[in-house]
Amino acid sequence: MNRHQDTSNHADNRIDATLRLLAHAQPPAEFEQRIYVRLHDESARTQKSLAGRFGRFFLAQRIVFASAAAALACCAIVIGSVQHSRQRAFPATGVHLSAPGSGLGAASGTRIAPAPIAAPEHARARAERKATGGRATVSRDAHKPKGVAVPESTEPEKP
Amino acid sequence: MSSFEAQVADWFYTQPVLKTREDVSESITALVAEYSTTLYRVAYSVTRNSAEAEDIVQETFLRVLRHQSKLAEIRDARVWLVRIAWNLALDRKRRSKARPETEDIADLVRTLPSSERRADDEVISSQEHARMLALIDQLPAKERQALLLSALEELSTSEIAHICSTTESSIRSRIFRARRELAGLLRKQRRSR
C-alpha cells in the first residue's frame, strides 16, 4: 500500500513539476514592445490599404458592374420604346391615317384634306357625264362657257 | 510646390500615420500589458517553442485590433483572449506536425529562476520534462486542454470552464482523468525501461 502511495506521489510530483515549468515560462526580452510595433504596423497598413481596397473591389467586380450596366441600358431602351409607343394615338381599327405631309401611307388610307375645301363661287356642279352606248352625250341646252365649241351630236334628237 | 499643394501632400502623408497611432487604442494597449504574459504561457504550453509562442501572442492581439469594435461586447477579456490564443496555438501545432518540432524545454529549464523552482524540481532533468510533455501529448484533447490550462495560476477553474465551453465540475473531472492517465502512462514507461 505504501509502495503504491509512493509511486502515485512520485508521479504527481513529476506531473506538477512539468506543469509548473510551463506555468512559469517567461516571455523573451522586449516582448511587449514587439507586440506594440506589430500592432502599429498593422494599423498603418490597414489605413493605407483602405483606399486601395475600394479600387481593388471595383476592379475585381468589373464583370459584374459591366453586366449590370448592360442590363440597365437594355431596360432603358425597352422602357423608352414602350413609352414612345403608348404616346402615339392609334385610330380605330380599319381606318388608316397617314401622317400629314409625310407622303407615306397605305393605299387604302383615308386622306383628310389639311384645310376645308371652299365651295365654288356660283355653286355650280360639274358637268354630269352620262354615258349612253359608251359615248358621252351633251344636251344642247347645256350651259357652256363662251368660246367652247361643242360638237354636234351624231344621234338624232328626239322630238 | 505651392503652399496649397504642400498642405494637400502633408494631409495625405501625415494623416494616416497620426490615425494609426490613435487606432492602437488605449484599451488594446491595456490588454497587451495585462494579458500578454498569460497568453505567452498558454501558447508556450502547446507549442513549447518560444518564437512560435511569441508569434501566436502577436497574432492574437492583431485579431483584437481587427475586431476592436467588438471589444465593448466582450464580458471577460481574459477568457476571450486565451480562447483565441489556444485555438491559434492548436492550428500552429497541427500545421507544424509535418516539420520536426524544435522544443525549447531545455532552455526553459535552464533559464527558469531558482525562486520559481521547488527543491524536488532540481532533480528532474530537462529530458524528464520532455518525456512528461510527450506523455501529456498522448492525452485526449479535452483532458490535455484542461490539464495545461489548470497549470496557469492566472486562470481559475470557472474561467477554464468558460474557455472550454463546459462546466466547472466537468473541468475538475477532466483534470482528474488526465492525471490518472498520466500516472498510468508513467508506470508503463517505467516498467518498459
mmCIF file of C-alpha atoms in Angstrom:
data_model
loop_
_atom_site.group_PDB
_atom_site.id
_atom_site.type_symbol
_atom_site.label_atom_id
_atom_site.label_comp_id
_atom_site.label_asym_id
_atom_site.label_seq_id
_atom_site.Cartn_x
_atom_site.Cartn_y
_atom_site.Cartn_z
ATOM 1 C CA MET A 1 0.000 0.000 0.000
ATOM 2 C CA ASN A 2 2.769 2.402 0.984
ATOM 3 C CA ARG A 3 4.709 1.500 -2.115
ATOM 4 C CA HIS A 4 1.703 2.246 -4.304
ATOM 5 C CA GLN A 5 1.221 5.538 -2.458
ATOM 6 C CA ASP A 6 4.862 6.446 -3.023
ATOM 7 C CA THR A 7 4.613 5.662 -6.728
ATOM 8 C CA SER A 8 1.489 7.763 -7.011
ATOM 9 C CA ASN A 9 3.105 10.664 -5.181
ATOM 10 C CA HIS A 10 6.177 10.419 -7.352
ATOM 11 C CA ALA A 11 4.052 10.548 -10.494
ATOM 12 C CA ASP A 12 2.082 13.516 -9.145
ATOM 13 C CA ASN A 13 5.305 15.312 -8.265
ATOM 14 C CA ARG A 14 6.665 14.829 -11.737
ATOM 15 C CA ILE A 15 3.425 15.989 -13.351
ATOM 16 C CA ASP A 16 3.298 19.036 -11.087
ATOM 17 C CA ALA A 17 6.945 19.876 -11.753
ATOM 18 C CA THR A 18 6.398 19.807 -15.514
ATOM 19 C CA LEU A 19 3.181 21.837 -15.302
ATOM 20 C CA ARG A 20 4.952 24.360 -13.049
ATOM 21 C CA LEU A 21 7.664 24.662 -15.619
ATOM 22 C CA LEU A 22 5.114 25.566 -18.289
ATOM 23 C CA ALA A 23 3.258 27.905 -15.959
ATOM 24 C CA HIS A 24 6.405 29.919 -15.238
ATOM 25 C CA ALA A 25 7.579 30.300 -18.796
ATOM 26 C CA GLN A 26 8.805 33.856 -19.212
ATOM 27 C CA PRO A 27 8.431 35.749 -22.471
ATOM 28 C CA PRO A 28 11.676 36.951 -24.085
ATOM 29 C CA ALA A 29 13.035 40.444 -23.560
ATOM 30 C CA GLU A 30 11.146 43.366 -25.157
ATOM 31 C CA PHE A 31 8.281 41.034 -25.892
ATOM 32 C CA GLU A 32 5.591 43.677 -25.307
ATOM 33 C CA GLN A 33 7.464 46.264 -27.378
ATOM 34 C CA ARG A 34 7.447 43.915 -30.367
ATOM 35 C CA ILE A 35 3.698 43.425 -29.970
ATOM 36 C CA TYR A 36 3.139 47.205 -29.991
ATOM 37 C CA VAL A 37 5.351 47.610 -33.047
ATOM 38 C CA ARG A 38 3.455 44.917 -34.919
ATOM 39 C CA LEU A 39 0.112 46.447 -33.936
ATOM 40 C CA HIS A 40 1.280 49.872 -35.172
ATOM 41 C CA ASP A 41 2.493 48.356 -38.454
ATOM 42 C CA GLU A 42 -0.761 46.502 -38.976
ATOM 43 C CA SER A 43 -2.816 49.575 -38.173
ATOM 44 C CA ALA A 44 -0.806 51.724 -40.602
ATOM 45 C CA ARG A 45 -1.055 49.079 -43.316
ATOM 46 C CA THR A 46 -4.821 48.877 -42.869
ATOM 47 C CA GLN A 47 -5.171 52.650 -43.156
ATOM 48 C CA LYS A 48 -3.074 52.842 -46.295
ATOM 49 C CA SER A 49 -4.828 49.984 -47.987
ATOM 50 C CA LEU A 50 -8.304 51.325 -47.250
ATOM 51 C CA ALA A 51 -8.424 53.436 -50.429
ATOM 52 C CA GLY A 52 -6.719 50.692 -52.403
ATOM 53 C CA ARG A 53 -9.262 48.192 -51.185
ATOM 54 C CA PHE A 54 -12.111 50.156 -52.788
ATOM 55 C CA GLY A 55 -10.197 50.261 -56.054
ATOM 56 C CA ARG A 56 -9.457 46.555 -55.907
ATOM 57 C CA PHE A 57 -13.094 45.817 -55.139
ATOM 58 C CA PHE A 58 -14.317 47.670 -58.227
ATOM 59 C CA LEU A 59 -11.561 46.114 -60.354
ATOM 60 C CA ALA A 60 -12.388 42.602 -59.199
ATOM 61 C CA GLN A 61 -16.105 43.118 -59.736
ATOM 62 C CA ARG A 62 -15.763 44.807 -63.128
ATOM 63 C CA ILE A 63 -17.519 41.957 -64.962
ATOM 64 C CA VAL A 64 -20.442 42.240 -62.591
ATOM 65 C CA PHE A 65 -20.578 46.004 -62.995
ATOM 66 C CA ALA A 66 -20.309 45.775 -66.790
ATOM 67 C CA SER A 67 -23.125 43.207 -66.889
ATOM 68 C CA ALA A 68 -25.272 45.334 -64.613
ATOM 69 C CA ALA A 69 -24.662 48.421 -66.758
ATOM 70 C CA ALA A 70 -25.544 46.494 -69.934
ATOM 71 C CA ALA A 71 -28.726 45.151 -68.358
ATOM 72 C CA LEU A 72 -29.640 48.653 -67.225
ATOM 73 C CA ALA A 73 -29.092 50.028 -70.724
ATOM 74 C CA CYS A 74 -31.284 47.278 -72.222
ATOM 75 C CA CYS A 75 -34.028 48.057 -69.706
ATOM 76 C CA ALA A 76 -33.815 51.767 -70.548
ATOM 77 C CA ILE A 77 -34.139 51.022 -74.277
ATOM 78 C CA VAL A 78 -37.146 48.737 -73.786
ATOM 79 C CA ILE A 79 -38.912 51.128 -71.383
ATOM 80 C CA GLY A 80 -38.255 54.102 -73.700
ATOM 81 C CA SER A 81 -39.609 52.197 -76.663
ATOM 82 C CA VAL A 82 -42.774 51.166 -74.809
ATOM 83 C CA GLN A 83 -43.336 54.704 -73.548
ATOM 84 C CA HIS A 84 -42.928 56.085 -77.063
ATOM 85 C CA SER A 85 -45.425 53.570 -78.446
ATOM 86 C CA ARG A 86 -48.015 54.432 -75.805
ATOM 87 C CA GLN A 87 -47.765 58.152 -76.516
ATOM 88 C CA ARG A 88 -48.932 57.638 -80.204
ATOM 89 C CA ALA A 89 -52.761 57.827 -80.542
ATOM 90 C CA PHE A 90 -53.908 54.960 -82.706
ATOM 91 C CA PRO A 91 -57.230 55.435 -84.629
ATOM 92 C CA ALA A 92 -59.953 52.836 -84.716
ATOM 93 C CA THR A 93 -59.115 49.601 -86.394
ATOM 94 C CA GLY A 94 -59.697 49.658 -90.149
ATOM 95 C CA VAL A 95 -59.143 53.350 -90.672
ATOM 96 C CA HIS A 96 -55.599 54.174 -91.613
ATOM 97 C CA LEU A 97 -54.487 57.684 -91.330
ATOM 98 C CA SER A 98 -51.278 58.631 -92.879
ATOM 99 C CA ALA A 99 -49.157 61.183 -91.168
ATOM 100 C CA PRO A 100 -49.914 64.565 -92.761
ATOM 101 C CA GLY A 101 -47.235 65.650 -95.153
ATOM 102 C CA SER A 102 -45.245 62.509 -94.697
ATOM 103 C CA GLY A 103 -46.112 61.221 -98.157
ATOM 104 C CA LEU A 104 -46.362 57.747 -96.786
ATOM 105 C CA GLY A 105 -49.416 55.679 -96.149
ATOM 106 C CA ALA A 106 -51.383 52.658 -97.170
ATOM 107 C CA ALA A 107 -53.148 52.679 -100.498
ATOM 108 C CA SER A 108 -56.457 52.236 -98.704
ATOM 109 C CA GLY A 109 -55.713 55.043 -96.344
ATOM 110 C CA THR A 110 -58.310 57.696 -95.787
ATOM 111 C CA ARG A 111 -56.880 61.011 -96.735
ATOM 112 C CA ILE A 112 -58.164 64.032 -94.961
ATOM 113 C CA ALA A 113 -57.639 67.379 -96.530
ATOM 114 C CA PRO A 114 -55.356 69.527 -94.489
ATOM 115 C CA ALA A 115 -57.811 72.518 -94.934
ATOM 116 C CA PRO A 116 -61.562 72.720 -95.648
ATOM 117 C CA ILE A 117 -62.354 72.967 -99.362
ATOM 118 C CA ALA A 118 -64.133 76.197 -100.306
ATOM 119 C CA ALA A 119 -67.385 75.877 -102.355
ATOM 120 C CA PRO A 120 -67.264 77.266 -105.941
ATOM 121 C CA GLU A 121 -68.423 80.833 -106.430
ATOM 122 C CA HIS A 122 -71.647 80.062 -108.426
ATOM 123 C CA ALA A 123 -72.406 76.861 -106.583
ATOM 124 C CA ARG A 124 -72.406 75.142 -109.924
ATOM 125 C CA ALA A 125 -71.972 71.478 -110.183
ATOM 126 C CA ARG A 126 -69.594 69.954 -112.574
ATOM 127 C CA ALA A 127 -70.845 68.591 -115.847
ATOM 128 C CA GLU A 128 -72.594 65.384 -115.483
ATOM 129 C CA ARG A 129 -71.424 62.798 -117.826
ATOM 130 C CA LYS A 130 -73.991 60.439 -118.918
ATOM 131 C CA ALA A 131 -72.657 57.606 -120.894
ATOM 132 C CA THR A 132 -75.046 56.198 -123.467
ATOM 133 C CA GLY A 133 -73.834 53.327 -125.520
ATOM 134 C CA GLY A 134 -70.364 54.010 -124.499
ATOM 135 C CA ARG A 135 -70.374 57.609 -125.831
ATOM 136 C CA ALA A 136 -70.670 60.817 -123.950
ATOM 137 C CA THR A 137 -73.681 62.990 -124.777
ATOM 138 C CA VAL A 138 -74.033 66.630 -124.066
ATOM 139 C CA SER A 139 -77.514 68.176 -124.134
ATOM 140 C CA ARG A 140 -77.995 71.104 -126.490
ATOM 141 C CA ASP A 141 -79.102 73.498 -123.906
ATOM 142 C CA ALA A 142 -76.265 72.634 -121.653
ATOM 143 C CA HIS A 143 -74.809 75.828 -120.434
ATOM 144 C CA LYS A 144 -71.370 76.143 -121.732
ATOM 145 C CA PRO A 145 -68.902 78.873 -121.251
ATOM 146 C CA LYS A 146 -68.356 81.166 -124.230
ATOM 147 C CA GLY A 147 -65.858 80.127 -126.789
ATOM 148 C CA VAL A 148 -66.221 76.445 -126.132
ATOM 149 C CA ALA A 149 -67.064 74.525 -129.244
ATOM 150 C CA VAL A 150 -69.445 71.732 -128.702
ATOM 151 C CA PRO A 151 -69.516 69.099 -131.420
ATOM 152 C CA GLU A 152 -72.807 68.194 -132.977
ATOM 153 C CA SER A 153 -74.311 65.095 -131.685
ATOM 154 C CA THR A 154 -74.468 62.352 -134.243
ATOM 155 C CA GLU A 155 -77.543 60.914 -132.628
ATOM 156 C CA PRO A 156 -80.747 62.435 -133.974
ATOM 157 C CA GLU A 157 -82.662 64.381 -131.484
ATOM 158 C CA LYS A 158 -85.978 63.082 -130.475
ATOM 159 C CA PRO A 159 -88.832 65.443 -130.826
ATOM 160 C CA MET B 1 5.482 73.342 -54.727
ATOM 161 C CA SER B 2 2.777 75.828 -53.832
ATOM 162 C CA SER B 3 1.553 76.183 -50.288
ATOM 163 C CA PHE B 4 -1.758 74.522 -51.219
ATOM 164 C CA GLU B 5 -0.004 71.501 -52.760
ATOM 165 C CA ALA B 6 2.247 71.285 -49.733
ATOM 166 C CA GLN B 7 -0.793 71.310 -47.484
ATOM 167 C CA VAL B 8 -2.501 68.593 -49.521
ATOM 168 C CA ALA B 9 0.655 66.461 -49.571
ATOM 169 C CA ASP B 10 1.064 66.978 -45.854
ATOM 170 C CA TRP B 11 -2.524 65.910 -45.259
ATOM 171 C CA PHE B 12 -2.160 62.813 -47.428
ATOM 172 C CA TYR B 13 1.113 61.597 -45.993
ATOM 173 C CA THR B 14 0.947 62.506 -42.345
ATOM 174 C CA GLN B 15 -2.711 61.992 -41.563
ATOM 175 C CA PRO B 16 -2.720 58.144 -41.850
ATOM 176 C CA VAL B 17 0.275 57.887 -39.531
ATOM 177 C CA LEU B 18 -1.436 60.062 -36.932
ATOM 178 C CA LYS B 19 -4.588 57.986 -37.272
ATOM 179 C CA THR B 20 -2.512 54.827 -36.935
ATOM 180 C CA ARG B 21 -1.203 55.939 -33.566
ATOM 181 C CA GLU B 22 -4.693 56.746 -32.458
ATOM 182 C CA ASP B 23 -6.015 53.437 -33.747
ATOM 183 C CA VAL B 24 -3.892 51.304 -31.472
ATOM 184 C CA SER B 25 -6.206 52.410 -28.779
ATOM 185 C CA GLU B 26 -5.589 52.571 -25.107
ATOM 186 C CA SER B 27 -7.826 49.579 -24.469
ATOM 187 C CA ILE B 28 -5.653 47.317 -26.628
ATOM 188 C CA THR B 29 -2.527 48.707 -25.013
ATOM 189 C CA ALA B 30 -4.008 47.869 -21.610
ATOM 190 C CA LEU B 31 -4.887 44.354 -22.799
ATOM 191 C CA VAL B 32 -1.320 43.805 -24.010
ATOM 192 C CA ALA B 33 0.094 44.994 -20.703
ATOM 193 C CA GLU B 34 -2.251 42.811 -18.658
ATOM 194 C CA TYR B 35 -2.550 39.576 -20.609
ATOM 195 C CA SER B 36 0.458 39.193 -22.904
ATOM 196 C CA THR B 37 2.415 37.057 -20.406
ATOM 197 C CA THR B 38 -0.573 34.782 -19.708
ATOM 198 C CA LEU B 39 -1.145 34.350 -23.440
ATOM 199 C CA TYR B 40 2.527 33.607 -23.951
ATOM 200 C CA ARG B 41 2.328 30.826 -21.358
ATOM 201 C CA VAL B 42 -0.839 29.419 -22.936
ATOM 202 C CA ALA B 43 0.795 29.389 -26.355
ATOM 203 C CA TYR B 44 4.051 28.027 -24.978
ATOM 204 C CA SER B 45 2.286 25.148 -23.205
ATOM 205 C CA VAL B 46 1.057 23.971 -26.617
ATOM 206 C CA THR B 47 3.950 24.778 -28.925
ATOM 207 C CA ARG B 48 6.858 24.632 -26.446
ATOM 208 C CA ASN B 49 8.712 26.952 -28.733
ATOM 209 C CA SER B 50 9.485 30.498 -27.658
ATOM 210 C CA ALA B 51 9.413 32.103 -31.109
ATOM 211 C CA GLU B 52 6.172 30.406 -32.077
ATOM 212 C CA ALA B 53 4.544 31.317 -28.776
ATOM 213 C CA GLU B 54 5.510 34.961 -29.291
ATOM 214 C CA ASP B 55 4.152 34.878 -32.814
ATOM 215 C CA ILE B 56 0.862 33.441 -31.561
ATOM 216 C CA VAL B 57 0.521 36.198 -28.944
ATOM 217 C CA GLN B 58 1.139 38.850 -31.607
ATOM 218 C CA GLU B 59 -1.414 37.207 -33.883
ATOM 219 C CA THR B 60 -3.926 37.160 -31.008
ATOM 220 C CA PHE B 61 -3.600 40.911 -30.496
ATOM 221 C CA LEU B 62 -3.776 41.515 -34.243
ATOM 222 C CA ARG B 63 -7.152 39.787 -34.185
ATOM 223 C CA VAL B 64 -8.191 42.014 -31.320
ATOM 224 C CA LEU B 65 -7.147 45.033 -33.399
ATOM 225 C CA ARG B 66 -9.185 43.801 -36.368
ATOM 226 C CA HIS B 67 -12.244 43.283 -34.182
ATOM 227 C CA GLN B 68 -11.756 46.218 -31.829
ATOM 228 C CA SER B 69 -15.314 47.373 -32.493
ATOM 229 C CA LYS B 70 -16.499 44.262 -30.630
ATOM 230 C CA LEU B 71 -14.316 44.928 -27.584
ATOM 231 C CA ALA B 72 -17.156 46.623 -25.721
ATOM 232 C CA GLU B 73 -19.302 43.493 -26.076
ATOM 233 C CA ILE B 74 -16.675 41.197 -24.537
ATOM 234 C CA ARG B 75 -17.584 40.282 -20.971
ATOM 235 C CA ASP B 76 -14.377 38.543 -19.927
ATOM 236 C CA ALA B 77 -11.380 39.654 -21.941
ATOM 237 C CA ARG B 78 -9.088 37.071 -20.365
ATOM 238 C CA VAL B 79 -11.315 34.158 -21.366
ATOM 239 C CA TRP B 80 -11.776 35.574 -24.859
ATOM 240 C CA LEU B 81 -8.053 36.159 -25.407
ATOM 241 C CA VAL B 82 -6.991 32.780 -24.003
ATOM 242 C CA ARG B 83 -9.520 31.047 -26.256
ATOM 243 C CA ILE B 84 -8.135 32.852 -29.334
ATOM 244 C CA ALA B 85 -4.543 32.089 -28.347
ATOM 245 C CA TRP B 86 -5.339 28.444 -27.613
ATOM 246 C CA ASN B 87 -7.014 27.944 -30.989
ATOM 247 C CA LEU B 88 -4.180 29.685 -32.810
ATOM 248 C CA ALA B 89 -1.636 27.542 -30.961
ATOM 249 C CA LEU B 90 -3.505 24.352 -31.861
ATOM 250 C CA ASP B 91 -3.645 25.407 -35.518
ATOM 251 C CA ARG B 92 0.069 26.155 -35.461
ATOM 252 C CA LYS B 93 0.839 22.824 -33.783
ATOM 253 C CA ARG B 94 -1.268 20.944 -36.351
ATOM 254 C CA ARG B 95 0.485 22.679 -39.243
ATOM 255 C CA SER B 96 3.931 22.138 -37.778
ATOM 256 C CA LYS B 97 3.421 18.394 -37.411
ATOM 257 C CA ALA B 98 4.921 17.908 -40.870
ATOM 258 C CA ARG B 99 8.195 19.525 -39.901
ATOM 259 C CA PRO B 100 10.340 18.449 -36.945
ATOM 260 C CA GLU B 101 9.469 20.267 -33.717
ATOM 261 C CA THR B 102 12.018 22.416 -32.023
ATOM 262 C CA GLU B 103 11.178 22.497 -28.357
ATOM 263 C CA ASP B 104 12.804 24.968 -26.042
ATOM 264 C CA ILE B 105 12.185 22.978 -22.862
ATOM 265 C CA ALA B 106 15.882 22.609 -22.118
ATOM 266 C CA ASP B 107 16.288 26.395 -22.447
ATOM 267 C CA LEU B 108 13.284 26.958 -20.226
ATOM 268 C CA VAL B 109 14.618 24.663 -17.521
ATOM 269 C CA ARG B 110 17.968 26.420 -17.696
ATOM 270 C CA THR B 111 16.553 29.957 -17.624
ATOM 271 C CA LEU B 112 13.867 29.350 -15.005
ATOM 272 C CA PRO B 113 14.811 31.431 -11.957
ATOM 273 C CA SER B 114 15.663 29.329 -8.917
ATOM 274 C CA SER B 115 12.971 31.147 -6.911
ATOM 275 C CA GLU B 116 10.364 29.561 -9.204
ATOM 276 C CA ARG B 117 11.649 26.047 -8.532
ATOM 277 C CA ARG B 118 10.934 23.735 -5.703
ATOM 278 C CA ALA B 119 13.500 21.537 -4.034
ATOM 279 C CA ASP B 120 12.242 18.383 -5.736
ATOM 280 C CA ASP B 121 12.261 20.096 -9.157
ATOM 281 C CA GLU B 122 16.025 20.260 -9.084
ATOM 282 C CA VAL B 123 16.371 16.562 -9.527
ATOM 283 C CA ILE B 124 14.118 16.433 -12.590
ATOM 284 C CA SER B 125 16.161 16.944 -15.690
ATOM 285 C CA SER B 126 15.026 18.680 -18.859
ATOM 286 C CA GLN B 127 14.918 15.262 -20.567
ATOM 287 C CA GLU B 128 12.438 14.051 -17.979
ATOM 288 C CA HIS B 129 10.323 17.156 -18.526
ATOM 289 C CA ALA B 130 10.397 16.494 -22.264
ATOM 290 C CA ARG B 131 9.304 12.894 -21.659
ATOM 291 C CA MET B 132 6.463 14.062 -19.435
ATOM 292 C CA LEU B 133 5.348 16.577 -22.080
ATOM 293 C CA ALA B 134 5.402 13.809 -24.671
ATOM 294 C CA LEU B 135 3.094 11.822 -22.401
ATOM 295 C CA ILE B 136 0.812 14.845 -21.985
ATOM 296 C CA ASP B 137 0.586 15.000 -25.778
ATOM 297 C CA GLN B 138 -0.790 11.472 -25.764
ATOM 298 C CA LEU B 139 -3.790 12.509 -23.662
ATOM 299 C CA PRO B 140 -7.167 13.101 -25.277
ATOM 300 C CA ALA B 141 -7.604 16.705 -26.462
ATOM 301 C CA LYS B 142 -10.149 17.745 -23.836
ATOM 302 C CA GLU B 143 -8.188 16.314 -20.907
ATOM 303 C CA ARG B 144 -4.958 17.816 -22.235
ATOM 304 C CA GLN B 145 -6.516 21.260 -22.567
ATOM 305 C CA ALA B 146 -7.983 21.156 -19.046
ATOM 306 C CA LEU B 147 -4.691 19.968 -17.540
ATOM 307 C CA LEU B 148 -2.495 22.518 -19.326
ATOM 308 C CA LEU B 149 -4.809 25.441 -18.585
ATOM 309 C CA SER B 150 -5.130 24.371 -14.942
ATOM 310 C CA ALA B 151 -1.371 24.756 -14.636
ATOM 311 C CA LEU B 152 -1.676 28.501 -15.196
ATOM 312 C CA GLU B 153 -2.139 30.292 -11.888
ATOM 313 C CA GLU B 154 -3.845 33.203 -13.639
ATOM 314 C CA LEU B 155 -6.815 31.080 -14.657
ATOM 315 C CA SER B 156 -9.480 29.914 -12.220
ATOM 316 C CA THR B 157 -11.487 26.712 -12.735
ATOM 317 C CA SER B 158 -14.500 28.819 -13.671
ATOM 318 C CA GLU B 159 -12.502 30.655 -16.347
ATOM 319 C CA ILE B 160 -11.122 27.388 -17.719
ATOM 320 C CA ALA B 161 -14.712 26.116 -17.872
ATOM 321 C CA HIS B 162 -15.704 29.189 -19.901
ATOM 322 C CA ILE B 163 -12.723 28.762 -22.224
ATOM 323 C CA CYS B 164 -13.622 25.107 -22.815
ATOM 324 C CA SER B 165 -17.355 25.940 -23.021
ATOM 325 C CA THR B 166 -18.247 23.495 -20.274
ATOM 326 C CA THR B 167 -18.990 23.362 -16.538
ATOM 327 C CA GLU B 168 -16.564 23.601 -13.632
ATOM 328 C CA SER B 169 -17.337 20.048 -12.467
ATOM 329 C CA SER B 170 -16.576 18.763 -15.947
ATOM 330 C CA ILE B 171 -13.220 20.556 -15.862
ATOM 331 C CA ARG B 172 -12.393 19.022 -12.458
ATOM 332 C CA SER B 173 -13.208 15.533 -13.694
ATOM 333 C CA ARG B 174 -11.179 16.100 -16.870
ATOM 334 C CA ILE B 175 -8.162 17.172 -14.808
ATOM 335 C CA PHE B 176 -8.580 14.163 -12.532
ATOM 336 C CA ARG B 177 -8.806 11.775 -15.509
ATOM 337 C CA ALA B 178 -5.808 13.414 -17.150
ATOM 338 C CA ARG B 179 -3.655 12.999 -14.048
ATOM 339 C CA ARG B 180 -4.757 9.387 -13.597
ATOM 340 C CA GLU B 181 -3.958 8.555 -17.225
ATOM 341 C CA LEU B 182 -0.610 10.306 -16.975
ATOM 342 C CA ALA B 183 0.276 8.331 -13.857
ATOM 343 C CA GLY B 184 -0.660 5.140 -15.688
ATOM 344 C CA LEU B 185 1.447 6.100 -18.702
ATOM 345 C CA LEU B 186 4.373 6.898 -16.394
ATOM 346 C CA ARG B 187 4.095 3.478 -14.719
ATOM 347 C CA LYS B 188 4.029 1.783 -18.108
ATOM 348 C CA GLN B 189 7.062 3.764 -19.220
ATOM 349 C CA ARG B 190 8.984 2.825 -16.071
ATOM 350 C CA ARG B 191 8.159 -0.866 -16.489
ATOM 351 C CA SER B 192 9.266 -0.904 -20.109
ATOM 352 C CA ARG B 193 12.647 0.648 -19.194
#
